[in-house]
PDB file of C-alpha atoms in Angstrom:
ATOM      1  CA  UNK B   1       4.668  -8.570   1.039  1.00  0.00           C
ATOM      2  CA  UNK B   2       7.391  -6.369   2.630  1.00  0.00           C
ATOM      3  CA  UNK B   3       7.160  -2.727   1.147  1.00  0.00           C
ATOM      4  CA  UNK B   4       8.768   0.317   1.965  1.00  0.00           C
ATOM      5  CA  UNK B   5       6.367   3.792   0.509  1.00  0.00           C
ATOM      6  CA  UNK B   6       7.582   7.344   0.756  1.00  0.00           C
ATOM      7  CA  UNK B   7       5.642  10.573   0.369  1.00  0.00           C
ATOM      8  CA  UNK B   8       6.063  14.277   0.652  1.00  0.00           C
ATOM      9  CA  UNK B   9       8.226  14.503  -2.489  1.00  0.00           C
ATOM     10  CA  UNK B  10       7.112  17.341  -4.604  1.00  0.00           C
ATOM     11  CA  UNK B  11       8.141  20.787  -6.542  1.00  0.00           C
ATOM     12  CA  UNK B  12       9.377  23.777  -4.241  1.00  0.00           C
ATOM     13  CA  UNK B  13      11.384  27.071  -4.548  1.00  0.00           C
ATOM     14  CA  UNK B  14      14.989  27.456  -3.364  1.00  0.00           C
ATOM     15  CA  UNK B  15      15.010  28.255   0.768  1.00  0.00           C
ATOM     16  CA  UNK B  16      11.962  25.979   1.000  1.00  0.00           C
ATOM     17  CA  UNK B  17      10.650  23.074   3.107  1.00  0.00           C
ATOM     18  CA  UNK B  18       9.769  19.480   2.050  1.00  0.00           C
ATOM     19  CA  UNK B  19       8.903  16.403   4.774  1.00  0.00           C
ATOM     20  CA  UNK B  20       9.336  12.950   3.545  1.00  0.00           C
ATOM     21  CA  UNK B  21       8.231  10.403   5.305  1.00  0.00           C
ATOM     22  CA  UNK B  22       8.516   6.391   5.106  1.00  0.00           C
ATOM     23  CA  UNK B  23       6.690   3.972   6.253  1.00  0.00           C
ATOM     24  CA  UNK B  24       7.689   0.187   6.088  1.00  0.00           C
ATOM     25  CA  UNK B  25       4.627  -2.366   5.793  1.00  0.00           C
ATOM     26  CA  UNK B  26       4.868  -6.441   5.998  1.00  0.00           C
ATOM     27  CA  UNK B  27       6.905  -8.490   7.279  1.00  0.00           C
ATOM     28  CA  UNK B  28      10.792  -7.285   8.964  1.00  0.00           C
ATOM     29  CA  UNK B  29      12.523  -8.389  11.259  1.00  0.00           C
ATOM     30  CA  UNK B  30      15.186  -7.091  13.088  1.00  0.00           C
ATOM     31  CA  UNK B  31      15.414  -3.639  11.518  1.00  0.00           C
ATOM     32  CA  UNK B  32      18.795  -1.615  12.651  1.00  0.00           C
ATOM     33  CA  UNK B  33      18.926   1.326  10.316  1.00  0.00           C
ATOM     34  CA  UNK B  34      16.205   3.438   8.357  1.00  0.00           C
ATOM     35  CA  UNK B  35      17.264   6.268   6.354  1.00  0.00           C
ATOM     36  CA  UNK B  36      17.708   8.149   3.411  1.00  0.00           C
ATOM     37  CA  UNK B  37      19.556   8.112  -0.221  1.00  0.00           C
ATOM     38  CA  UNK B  38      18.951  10.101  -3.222  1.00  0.00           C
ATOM     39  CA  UNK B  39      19.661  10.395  -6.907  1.00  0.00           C
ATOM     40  CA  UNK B  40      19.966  13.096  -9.674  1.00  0.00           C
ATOM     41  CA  UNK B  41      20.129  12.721 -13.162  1.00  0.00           C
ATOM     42  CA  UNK B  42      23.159  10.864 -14.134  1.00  0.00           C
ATOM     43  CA  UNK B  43      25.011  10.840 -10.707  1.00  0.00           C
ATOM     44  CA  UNK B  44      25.254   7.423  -8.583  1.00  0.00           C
ATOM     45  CA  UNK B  45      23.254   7.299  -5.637  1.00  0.00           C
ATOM     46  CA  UNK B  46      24.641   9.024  -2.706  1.00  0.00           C
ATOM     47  CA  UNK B  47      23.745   8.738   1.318  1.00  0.00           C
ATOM     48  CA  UNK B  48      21.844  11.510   2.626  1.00  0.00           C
ATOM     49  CA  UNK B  49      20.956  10.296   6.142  1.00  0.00           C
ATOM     50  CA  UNK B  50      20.308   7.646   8.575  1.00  0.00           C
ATOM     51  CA  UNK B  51      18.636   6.467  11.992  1.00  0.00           C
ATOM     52  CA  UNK B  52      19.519   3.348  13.851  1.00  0.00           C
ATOM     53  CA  UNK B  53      17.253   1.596  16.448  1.00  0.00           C
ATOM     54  CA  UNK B  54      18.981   3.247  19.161  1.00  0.00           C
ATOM     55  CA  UNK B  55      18.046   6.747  17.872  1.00  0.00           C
ATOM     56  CA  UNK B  56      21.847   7.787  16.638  1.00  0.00           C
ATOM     57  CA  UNK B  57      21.478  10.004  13.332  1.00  0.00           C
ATOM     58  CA  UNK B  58      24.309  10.846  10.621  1.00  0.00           C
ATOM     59  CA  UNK B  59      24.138  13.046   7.516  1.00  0.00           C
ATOM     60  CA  UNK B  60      26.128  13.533   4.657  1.00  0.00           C
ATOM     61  CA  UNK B  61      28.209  16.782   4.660  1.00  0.00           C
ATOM     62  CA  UNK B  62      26.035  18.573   1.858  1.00  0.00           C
ATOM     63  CA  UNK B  63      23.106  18.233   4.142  1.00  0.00           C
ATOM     64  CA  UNK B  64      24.168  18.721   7.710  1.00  0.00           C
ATOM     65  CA  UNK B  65      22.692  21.527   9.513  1.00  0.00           C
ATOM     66  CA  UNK B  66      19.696  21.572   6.823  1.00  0.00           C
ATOM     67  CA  UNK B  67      17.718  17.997   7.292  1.00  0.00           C
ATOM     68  CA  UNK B  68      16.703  16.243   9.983  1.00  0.00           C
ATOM     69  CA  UNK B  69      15.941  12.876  10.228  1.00  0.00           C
ATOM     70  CA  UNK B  70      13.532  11.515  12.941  1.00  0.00           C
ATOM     71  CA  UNK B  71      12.027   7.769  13.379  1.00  0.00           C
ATOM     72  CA  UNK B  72      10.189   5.569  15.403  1.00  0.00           C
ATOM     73  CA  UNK B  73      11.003   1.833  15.807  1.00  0.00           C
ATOM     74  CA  UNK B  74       7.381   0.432  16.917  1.00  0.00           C
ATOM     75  CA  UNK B  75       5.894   2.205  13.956  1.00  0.00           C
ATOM     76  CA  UNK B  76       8.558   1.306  11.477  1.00  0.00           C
ATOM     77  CA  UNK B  77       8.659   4.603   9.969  1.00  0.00           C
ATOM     78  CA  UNK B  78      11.043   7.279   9.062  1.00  0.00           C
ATOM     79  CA  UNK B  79      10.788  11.003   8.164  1.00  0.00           C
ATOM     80  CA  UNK B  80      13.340  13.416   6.732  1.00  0.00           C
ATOM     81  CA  UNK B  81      12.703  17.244   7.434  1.00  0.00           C
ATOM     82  CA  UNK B  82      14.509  19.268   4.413  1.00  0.00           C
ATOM     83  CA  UNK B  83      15.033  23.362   5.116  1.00  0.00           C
ATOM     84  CA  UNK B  84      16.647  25.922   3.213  1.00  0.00           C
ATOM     85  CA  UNK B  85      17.079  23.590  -0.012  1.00  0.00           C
ATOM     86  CA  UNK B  86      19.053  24.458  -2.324  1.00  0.00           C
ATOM     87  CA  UNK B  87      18.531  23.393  -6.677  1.00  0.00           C
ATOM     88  CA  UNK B  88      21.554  20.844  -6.217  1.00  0.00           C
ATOM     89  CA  UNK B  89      18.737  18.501  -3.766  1.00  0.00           C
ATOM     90  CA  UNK B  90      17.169  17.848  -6.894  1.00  0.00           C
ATOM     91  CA  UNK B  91      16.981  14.258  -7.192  1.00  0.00           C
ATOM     92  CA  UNK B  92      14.740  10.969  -6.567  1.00  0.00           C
ATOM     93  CA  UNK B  93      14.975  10.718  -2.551  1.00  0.00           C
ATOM     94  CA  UNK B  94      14.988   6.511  -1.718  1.00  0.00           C
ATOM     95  CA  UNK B  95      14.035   5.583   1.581  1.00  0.00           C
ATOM     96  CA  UNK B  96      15.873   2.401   2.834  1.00  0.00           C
ATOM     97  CA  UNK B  97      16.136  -0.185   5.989  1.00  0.00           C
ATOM     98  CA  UNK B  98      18.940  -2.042   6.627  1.00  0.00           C
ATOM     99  CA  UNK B  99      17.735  -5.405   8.734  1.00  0.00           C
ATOM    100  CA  UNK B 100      19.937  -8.798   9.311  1.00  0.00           C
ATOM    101  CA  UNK B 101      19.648 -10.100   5.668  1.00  0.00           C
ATOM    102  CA  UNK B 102      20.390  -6.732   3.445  1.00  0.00           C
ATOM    103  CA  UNK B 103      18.524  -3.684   2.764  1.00  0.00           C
ATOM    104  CA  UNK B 104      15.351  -3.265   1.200  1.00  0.00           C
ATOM    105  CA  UNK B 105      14.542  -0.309  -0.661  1.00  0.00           C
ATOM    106  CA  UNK B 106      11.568   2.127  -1.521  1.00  0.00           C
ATOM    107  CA  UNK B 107       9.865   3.242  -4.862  1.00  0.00           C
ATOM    108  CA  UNK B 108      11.700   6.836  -4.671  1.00  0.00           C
ATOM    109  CA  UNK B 109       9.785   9.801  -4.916  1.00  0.00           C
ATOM    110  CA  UNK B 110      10.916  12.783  -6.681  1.00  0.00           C
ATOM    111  CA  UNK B 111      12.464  16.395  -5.083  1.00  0.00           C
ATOM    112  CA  UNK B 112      12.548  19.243  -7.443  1.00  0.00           C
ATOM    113  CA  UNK B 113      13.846  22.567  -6.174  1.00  0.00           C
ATOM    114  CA  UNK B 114      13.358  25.563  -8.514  1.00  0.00           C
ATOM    115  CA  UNK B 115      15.805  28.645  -8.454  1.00  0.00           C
TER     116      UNK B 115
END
């Protein structure tokens, strides 16, 4: 069974850190794209970053300059580095791959940033 888990979600103050990582199990093929999308209560999901196979990297604007995302293609896993977050990351962070046939999609796991 193909599977995608994240960790490192968790409660932290405003200027803090958080690390998510992903890690993709089972059977993919062909992976181009890992990255990251979140979710707060009652907003749409919204792109946060990405890594493709060839190591490129994007971020939204609300994040640039804060996260980091870093990968590694023979391990099939993904990690975001969050700094100085702010309340307004609050959300359900969704790791995702994007391979030939569509993306697959993680649990989510939950970012709370207190002021």
């Amino acid at each position: 069974q193909v599977q995608l888990v994240e960790s490192g979600g968790g409660l932290v103050q405003a200027g803090g850190s958080l690390r998510l990582s992903c890690a993709a199990s089972g059977s993919i093929a062909g992976i181009n794209v890992m990255g990251w999308y979140r979710q707060a209560p009652g907003k749409q999901r919204e792109f946060v970053a990405y890594i493709s196979s060839g190591l490129k990297t994007y971020y939204a604007d609300s994040v640039k300059g804060r996260f980091t995302i870093s990968g590694d293609n023979a391990k099939r896993t993904v990690a975001l580095q969050m700094n100085s977050l702010k309340p307004e990351d609050t959300a359900v962070y969704y790791c995702y791959v994007q391979v030939g046939t569509g993306v697959l999609w993680g649990q989510g796991t939950q970012v709370t940033v207190s002021s």
